[in-house]
Coordinates of C-alpha atoms in Angstrom, one line a residue:
X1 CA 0.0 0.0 0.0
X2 CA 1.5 3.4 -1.1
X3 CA 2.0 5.6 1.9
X4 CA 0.5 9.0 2.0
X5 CA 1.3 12.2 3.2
X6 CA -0.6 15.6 4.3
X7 CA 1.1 19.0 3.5
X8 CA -0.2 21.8 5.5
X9 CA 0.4 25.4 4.2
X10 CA -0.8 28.7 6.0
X11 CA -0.1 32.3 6.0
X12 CA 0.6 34.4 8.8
X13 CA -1.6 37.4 8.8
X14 CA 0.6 39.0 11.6
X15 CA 3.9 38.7 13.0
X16 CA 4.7 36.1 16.0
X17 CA 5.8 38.1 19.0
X18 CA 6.3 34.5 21.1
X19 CA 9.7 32.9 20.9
X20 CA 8.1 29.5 19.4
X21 CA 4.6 28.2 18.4
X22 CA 3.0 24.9 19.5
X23 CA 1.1 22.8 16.2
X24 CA -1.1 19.8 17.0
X25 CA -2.1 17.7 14.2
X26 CA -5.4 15.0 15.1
X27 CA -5.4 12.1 12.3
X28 CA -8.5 10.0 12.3
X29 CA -8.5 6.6 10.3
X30 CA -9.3 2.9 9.7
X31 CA -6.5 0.6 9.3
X32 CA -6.2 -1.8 6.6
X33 CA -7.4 -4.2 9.2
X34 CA -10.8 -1.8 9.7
X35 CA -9.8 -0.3 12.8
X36 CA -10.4 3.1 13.6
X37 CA -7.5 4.9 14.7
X38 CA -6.9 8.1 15.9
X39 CA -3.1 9.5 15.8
X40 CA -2.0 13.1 17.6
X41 CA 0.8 14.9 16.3
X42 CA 2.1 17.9 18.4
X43 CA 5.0 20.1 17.0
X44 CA 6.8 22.8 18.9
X45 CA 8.9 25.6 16.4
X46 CA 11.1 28.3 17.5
X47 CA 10.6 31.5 16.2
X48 CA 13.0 34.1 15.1
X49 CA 12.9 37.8 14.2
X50 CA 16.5 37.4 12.7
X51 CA 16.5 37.0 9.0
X52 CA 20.4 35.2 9.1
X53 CA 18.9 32.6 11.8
X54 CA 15.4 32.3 9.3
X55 CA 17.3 31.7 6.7
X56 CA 20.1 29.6 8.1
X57 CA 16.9 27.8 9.9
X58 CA 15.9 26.8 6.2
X59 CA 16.3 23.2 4.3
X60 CA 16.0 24.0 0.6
X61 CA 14.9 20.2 0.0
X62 CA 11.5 20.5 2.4
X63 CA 11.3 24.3 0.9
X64 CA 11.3 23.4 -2.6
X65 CA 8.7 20.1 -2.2
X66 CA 6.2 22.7 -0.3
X67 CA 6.1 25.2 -3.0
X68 CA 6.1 22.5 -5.8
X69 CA 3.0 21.3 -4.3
X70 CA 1.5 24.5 -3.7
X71 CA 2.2 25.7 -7.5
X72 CA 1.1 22.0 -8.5
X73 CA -2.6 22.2 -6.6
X74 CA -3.1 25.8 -7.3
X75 CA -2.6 24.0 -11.4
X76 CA -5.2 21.7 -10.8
X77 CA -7.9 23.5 -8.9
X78 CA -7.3 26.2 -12.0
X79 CA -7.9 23.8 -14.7
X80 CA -11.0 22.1 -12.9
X81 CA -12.7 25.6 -12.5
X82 CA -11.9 25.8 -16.0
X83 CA -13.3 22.5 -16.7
X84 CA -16.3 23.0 -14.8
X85 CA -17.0 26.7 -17.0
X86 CA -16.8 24.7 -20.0
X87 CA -13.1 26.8 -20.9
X88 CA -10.3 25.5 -22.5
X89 CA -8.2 24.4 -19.0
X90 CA -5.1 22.9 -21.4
X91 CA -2.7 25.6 -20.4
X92 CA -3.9 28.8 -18.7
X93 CA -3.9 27.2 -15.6
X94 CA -0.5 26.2 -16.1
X95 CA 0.6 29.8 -17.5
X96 CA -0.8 31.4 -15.2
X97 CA 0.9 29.4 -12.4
X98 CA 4.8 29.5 -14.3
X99 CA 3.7 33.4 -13.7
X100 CA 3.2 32.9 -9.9
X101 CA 6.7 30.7 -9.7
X102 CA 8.2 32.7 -11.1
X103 CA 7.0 36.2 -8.6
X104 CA 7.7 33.8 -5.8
X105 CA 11.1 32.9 -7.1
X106 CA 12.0 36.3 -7.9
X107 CA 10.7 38.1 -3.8
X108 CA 13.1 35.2 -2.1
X109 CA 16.1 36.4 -4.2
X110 CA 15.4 39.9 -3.6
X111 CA 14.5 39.7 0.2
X112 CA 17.1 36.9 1.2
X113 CA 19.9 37.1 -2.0
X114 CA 23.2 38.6 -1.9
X115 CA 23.3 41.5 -4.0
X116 CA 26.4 43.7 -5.2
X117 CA 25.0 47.3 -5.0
X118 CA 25.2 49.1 -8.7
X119 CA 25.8 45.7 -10.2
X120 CA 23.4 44.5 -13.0
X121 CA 23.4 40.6 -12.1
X122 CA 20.9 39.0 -10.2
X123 CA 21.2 38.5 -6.7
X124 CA 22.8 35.4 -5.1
X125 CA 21.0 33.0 -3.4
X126 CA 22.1 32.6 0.4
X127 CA 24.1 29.4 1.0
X128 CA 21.3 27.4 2.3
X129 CA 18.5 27.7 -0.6
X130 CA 21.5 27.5 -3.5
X131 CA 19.7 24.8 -5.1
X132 CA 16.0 26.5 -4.5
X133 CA 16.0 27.9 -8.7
X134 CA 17.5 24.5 -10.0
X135 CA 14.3 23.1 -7.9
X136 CA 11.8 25.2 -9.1
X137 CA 12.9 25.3 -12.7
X138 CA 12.5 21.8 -13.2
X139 CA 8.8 22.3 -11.6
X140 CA 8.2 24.6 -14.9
X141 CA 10.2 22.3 -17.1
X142 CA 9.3 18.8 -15.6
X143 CA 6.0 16.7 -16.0
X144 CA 4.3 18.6 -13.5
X145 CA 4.3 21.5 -14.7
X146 CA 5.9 21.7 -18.2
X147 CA 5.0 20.2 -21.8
X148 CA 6.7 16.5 -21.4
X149 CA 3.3 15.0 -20.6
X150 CA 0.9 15.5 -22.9
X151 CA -2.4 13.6 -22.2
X152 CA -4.3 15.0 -19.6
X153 CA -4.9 11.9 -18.1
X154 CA -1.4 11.4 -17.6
X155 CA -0.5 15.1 -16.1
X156 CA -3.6 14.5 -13.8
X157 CA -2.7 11.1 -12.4
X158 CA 1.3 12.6 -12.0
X159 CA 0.0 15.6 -10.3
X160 CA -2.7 13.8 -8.0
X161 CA 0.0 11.4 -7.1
X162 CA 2.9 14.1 -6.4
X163 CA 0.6 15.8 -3.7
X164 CA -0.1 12.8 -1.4
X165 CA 3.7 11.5 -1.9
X166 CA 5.8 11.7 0.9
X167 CA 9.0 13.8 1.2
X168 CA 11.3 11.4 -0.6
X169 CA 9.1 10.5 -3.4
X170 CA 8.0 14.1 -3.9
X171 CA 11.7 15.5 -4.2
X172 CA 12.4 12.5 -6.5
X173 CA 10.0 13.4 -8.8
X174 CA 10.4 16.9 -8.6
X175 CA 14.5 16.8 -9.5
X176 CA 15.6 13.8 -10.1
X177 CA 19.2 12.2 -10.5
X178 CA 21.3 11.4 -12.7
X179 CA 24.3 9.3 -12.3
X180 CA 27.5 8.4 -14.7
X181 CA 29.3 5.2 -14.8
X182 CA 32.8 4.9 -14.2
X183 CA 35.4 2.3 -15.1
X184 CA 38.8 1.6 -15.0
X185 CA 41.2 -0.4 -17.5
X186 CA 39.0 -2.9 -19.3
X187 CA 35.9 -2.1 -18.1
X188 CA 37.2 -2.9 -14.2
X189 CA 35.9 -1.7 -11.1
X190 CA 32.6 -0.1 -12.7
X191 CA 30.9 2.3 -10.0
X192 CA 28.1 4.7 -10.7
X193 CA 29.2 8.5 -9.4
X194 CA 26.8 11.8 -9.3
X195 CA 26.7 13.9 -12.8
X196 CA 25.0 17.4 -13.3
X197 CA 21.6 17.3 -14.5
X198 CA 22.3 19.4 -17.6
X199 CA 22.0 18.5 -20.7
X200 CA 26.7 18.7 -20.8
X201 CA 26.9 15.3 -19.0
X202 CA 25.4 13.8 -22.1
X203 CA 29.2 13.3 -23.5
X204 CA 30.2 10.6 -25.9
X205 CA 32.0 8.7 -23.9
X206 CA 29.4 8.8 -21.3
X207 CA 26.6 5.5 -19.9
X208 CA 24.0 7.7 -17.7
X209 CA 21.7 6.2 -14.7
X210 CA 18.8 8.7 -14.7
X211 CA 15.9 8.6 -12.2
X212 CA 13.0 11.0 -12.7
X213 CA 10.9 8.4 -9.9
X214 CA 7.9 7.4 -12.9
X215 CA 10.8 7.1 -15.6
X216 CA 14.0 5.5 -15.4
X217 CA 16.4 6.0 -18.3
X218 CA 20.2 4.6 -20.1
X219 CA 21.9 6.5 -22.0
X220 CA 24.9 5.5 -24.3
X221 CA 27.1 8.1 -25.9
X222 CA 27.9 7.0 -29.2
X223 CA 31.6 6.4 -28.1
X224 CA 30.6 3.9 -25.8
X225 CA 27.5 2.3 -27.6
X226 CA 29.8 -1.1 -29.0
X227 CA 29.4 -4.6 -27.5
X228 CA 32.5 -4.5 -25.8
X229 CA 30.8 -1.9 -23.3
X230 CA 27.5 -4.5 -22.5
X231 CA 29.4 -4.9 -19.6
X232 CA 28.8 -1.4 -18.1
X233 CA 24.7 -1.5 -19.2
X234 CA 24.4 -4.3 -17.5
X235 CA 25.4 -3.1 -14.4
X236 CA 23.4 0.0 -15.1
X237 CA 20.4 -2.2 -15.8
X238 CA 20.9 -4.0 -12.5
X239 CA 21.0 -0.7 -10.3
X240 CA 17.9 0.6 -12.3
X241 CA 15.9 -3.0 -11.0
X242 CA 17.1 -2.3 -7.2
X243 CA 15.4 1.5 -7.9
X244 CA 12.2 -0.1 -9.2
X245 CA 11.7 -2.3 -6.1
X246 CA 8.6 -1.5 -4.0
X247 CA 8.3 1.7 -6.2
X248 CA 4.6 2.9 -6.6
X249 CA 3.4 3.7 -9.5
X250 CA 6.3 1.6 -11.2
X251 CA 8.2 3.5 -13.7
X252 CA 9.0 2.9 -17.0
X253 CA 12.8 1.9 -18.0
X254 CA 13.9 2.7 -21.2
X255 CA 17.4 2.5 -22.6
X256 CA 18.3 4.5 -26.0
X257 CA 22.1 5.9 -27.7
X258 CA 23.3 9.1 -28.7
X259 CA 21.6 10.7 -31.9
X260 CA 18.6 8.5 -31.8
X261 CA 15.5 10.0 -32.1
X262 CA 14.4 8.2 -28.2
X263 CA 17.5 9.8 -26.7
X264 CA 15.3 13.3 -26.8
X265 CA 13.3 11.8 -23.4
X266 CA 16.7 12.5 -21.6
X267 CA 17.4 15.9 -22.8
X268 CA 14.3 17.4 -22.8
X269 CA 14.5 16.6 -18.8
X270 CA 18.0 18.1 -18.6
X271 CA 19.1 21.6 -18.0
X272 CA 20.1 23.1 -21.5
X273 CA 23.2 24.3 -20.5
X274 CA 24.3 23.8 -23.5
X275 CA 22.4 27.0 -25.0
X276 CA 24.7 29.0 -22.2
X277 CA 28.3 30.6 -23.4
X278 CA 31.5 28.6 -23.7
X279 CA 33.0 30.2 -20.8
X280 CA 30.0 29.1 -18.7
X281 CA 30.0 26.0 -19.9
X282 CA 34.0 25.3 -19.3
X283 CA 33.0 26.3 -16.0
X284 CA 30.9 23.2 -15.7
X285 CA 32.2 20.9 -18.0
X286 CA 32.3 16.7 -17.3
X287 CA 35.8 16.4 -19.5
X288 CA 34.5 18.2 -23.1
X289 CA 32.2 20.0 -24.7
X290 CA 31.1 17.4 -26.9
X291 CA 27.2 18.1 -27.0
X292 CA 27.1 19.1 -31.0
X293 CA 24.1 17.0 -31.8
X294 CA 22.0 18.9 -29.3
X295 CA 20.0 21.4 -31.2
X296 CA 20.0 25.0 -29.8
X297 CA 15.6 25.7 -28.9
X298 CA 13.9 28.3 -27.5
X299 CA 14.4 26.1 -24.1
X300 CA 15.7 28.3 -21.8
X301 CA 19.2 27.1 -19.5
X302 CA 18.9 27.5 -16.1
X303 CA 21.1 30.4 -16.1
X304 CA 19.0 32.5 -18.9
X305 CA 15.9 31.5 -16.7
X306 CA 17.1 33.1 -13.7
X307 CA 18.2 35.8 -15.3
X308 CA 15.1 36.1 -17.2
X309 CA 13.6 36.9 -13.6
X310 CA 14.9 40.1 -12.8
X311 CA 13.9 42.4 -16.4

């Protein structure tokens, strides 16, 4: 049975004078055995006036899941009003909530960034919500909130699933990972490391792991798409079976090369980094800059959507 989670959001209409707030939580329910059960759930927070201690107070990961799920069932209860006003609810709903993303995404950076006074760049995020953009771009460019999907059956079921998910599942679905096998002399002592989700770790001489939680995905650069390298997919085939186990829904695993017209489910789930400038790219670079059979879209990189925010 897949577990199930509540998210709570509210909005303080004034400020808390108290050094902490108490929270108390009452679940009722019937067990799977038809009991009725009744589970209390008390919280105690402290409170702060001080933005440094806020911010430093912060966990990007639980930050970024609670405003994916806001953005996500603000989507839904648009396109159901929509639905319900005989509109067209195919993407207003969803425009008008890239709009509200993006607002939100643009206040944190001005009321918490670091900021260089008469300099024209965007303020920095604060250490501990670095990774808060990169989060909520793939919101706009992911499943849940971008053009990948395109039955509404499909976005619904993705959507409705993502808001009961629990913390792990949700931040797997909202950024997922990739990872890039590594092997010595060979093909000895394979081990899967970390890679950049951007769309420069898709090198020639590159196998990718990727794990967006309903799709699972390997990649072969063209380099590395001969027999003699089975070895390697095989072991990437093995760590994508320990990923499905126990995974609700399951997800789909799909292997595809370099240049073939499947490999486009990978890169359209990647940062286009590729569309940023040489000297940004060098800057982030997995050992070339090899990507020449990615065609430059109207996509935008992370970089040139963050930047995008502030004109």
């Amino acid at each position: 049975t897949p577990s199930c989670t509540f998210t709570v959001l509210f909005q303080l209409t004034e400020d808390v004078v108290a050094d902490s707030v108490d929270f108390q939580f009452v679940v009722r329910f019937y067990s799977v055995q038809n009991q009725f059960l009744i589970r209390v759930f008390n919280f105690h927070l402290p409170v702060t006036g001080n933005i440094q201690n806020y911010v430093r107070s912060m966990n990007v990961d639980v930050t970024a899941v609670v405003l994916a799920k806001r953005f996500v069932l603000t989507a839904r209860k648009l396109e159901e009003l929509a639905v319900k006003e005989g509109r067209d609810s195919s993407r207003h709903g969803v425009e008008s909530v890239h709009q509200e993303l993006q607002s939100t995404l643009r206040n944190i950076a001005l009321k918490f960034g670091n900021s260089q006074p008469g300099s024209s760049r965007p303020p920095d995020f604060p250490v501990e919500l670095r990774l808060l953009p990169e989060y909520l771009f793939f919101v706009i460019r992911g499943p849940l909130l971008g053009s990948i999907l395109q039955h509404p059956d499909d976005i619904d079921a993705l959507r409705s699933f993502f808001l009961i998910a629990d913390f792990e599942d949700s931040a797997r679905i909202l950024r997922p990972r990739l990872w890039v096998a590594r092997w010595g002399n060979g093909i000895d002592g394979i081990q899967l490391q970390d890679a950049p989700l951007e769309t420069l770790s898709l090198q020639p001489n590159h196998i990718l792991l990727f794990d967006h939680y309903t799709d699972i995905y390997i990649w072969s650069g063209i380099a590395v798409s001969k027999p003699e390298y089975e070895s390697v997919r095989i072991m990437c085939r093995q760590a994508a079976q320990e990923l499905l186990l126990d995974r609700y829904p399951t997800a789909q695993l799909l292997e595809f090369i370099e240049g073939s017209s499947m490999a486009r489910w990978l890169s359209c789930r990647l940062i286009p980094s590729h569309k940023d400038s040489t000297e940004e790219q060098l800057t982030r670079s997995m050992g070339g800059l090899s990507v020449s059979h990615l065609q430059k879209t109207d996509d935008l990189s992370l970089r040139e959507f963050y930047a995008s925010l502030f004109r």
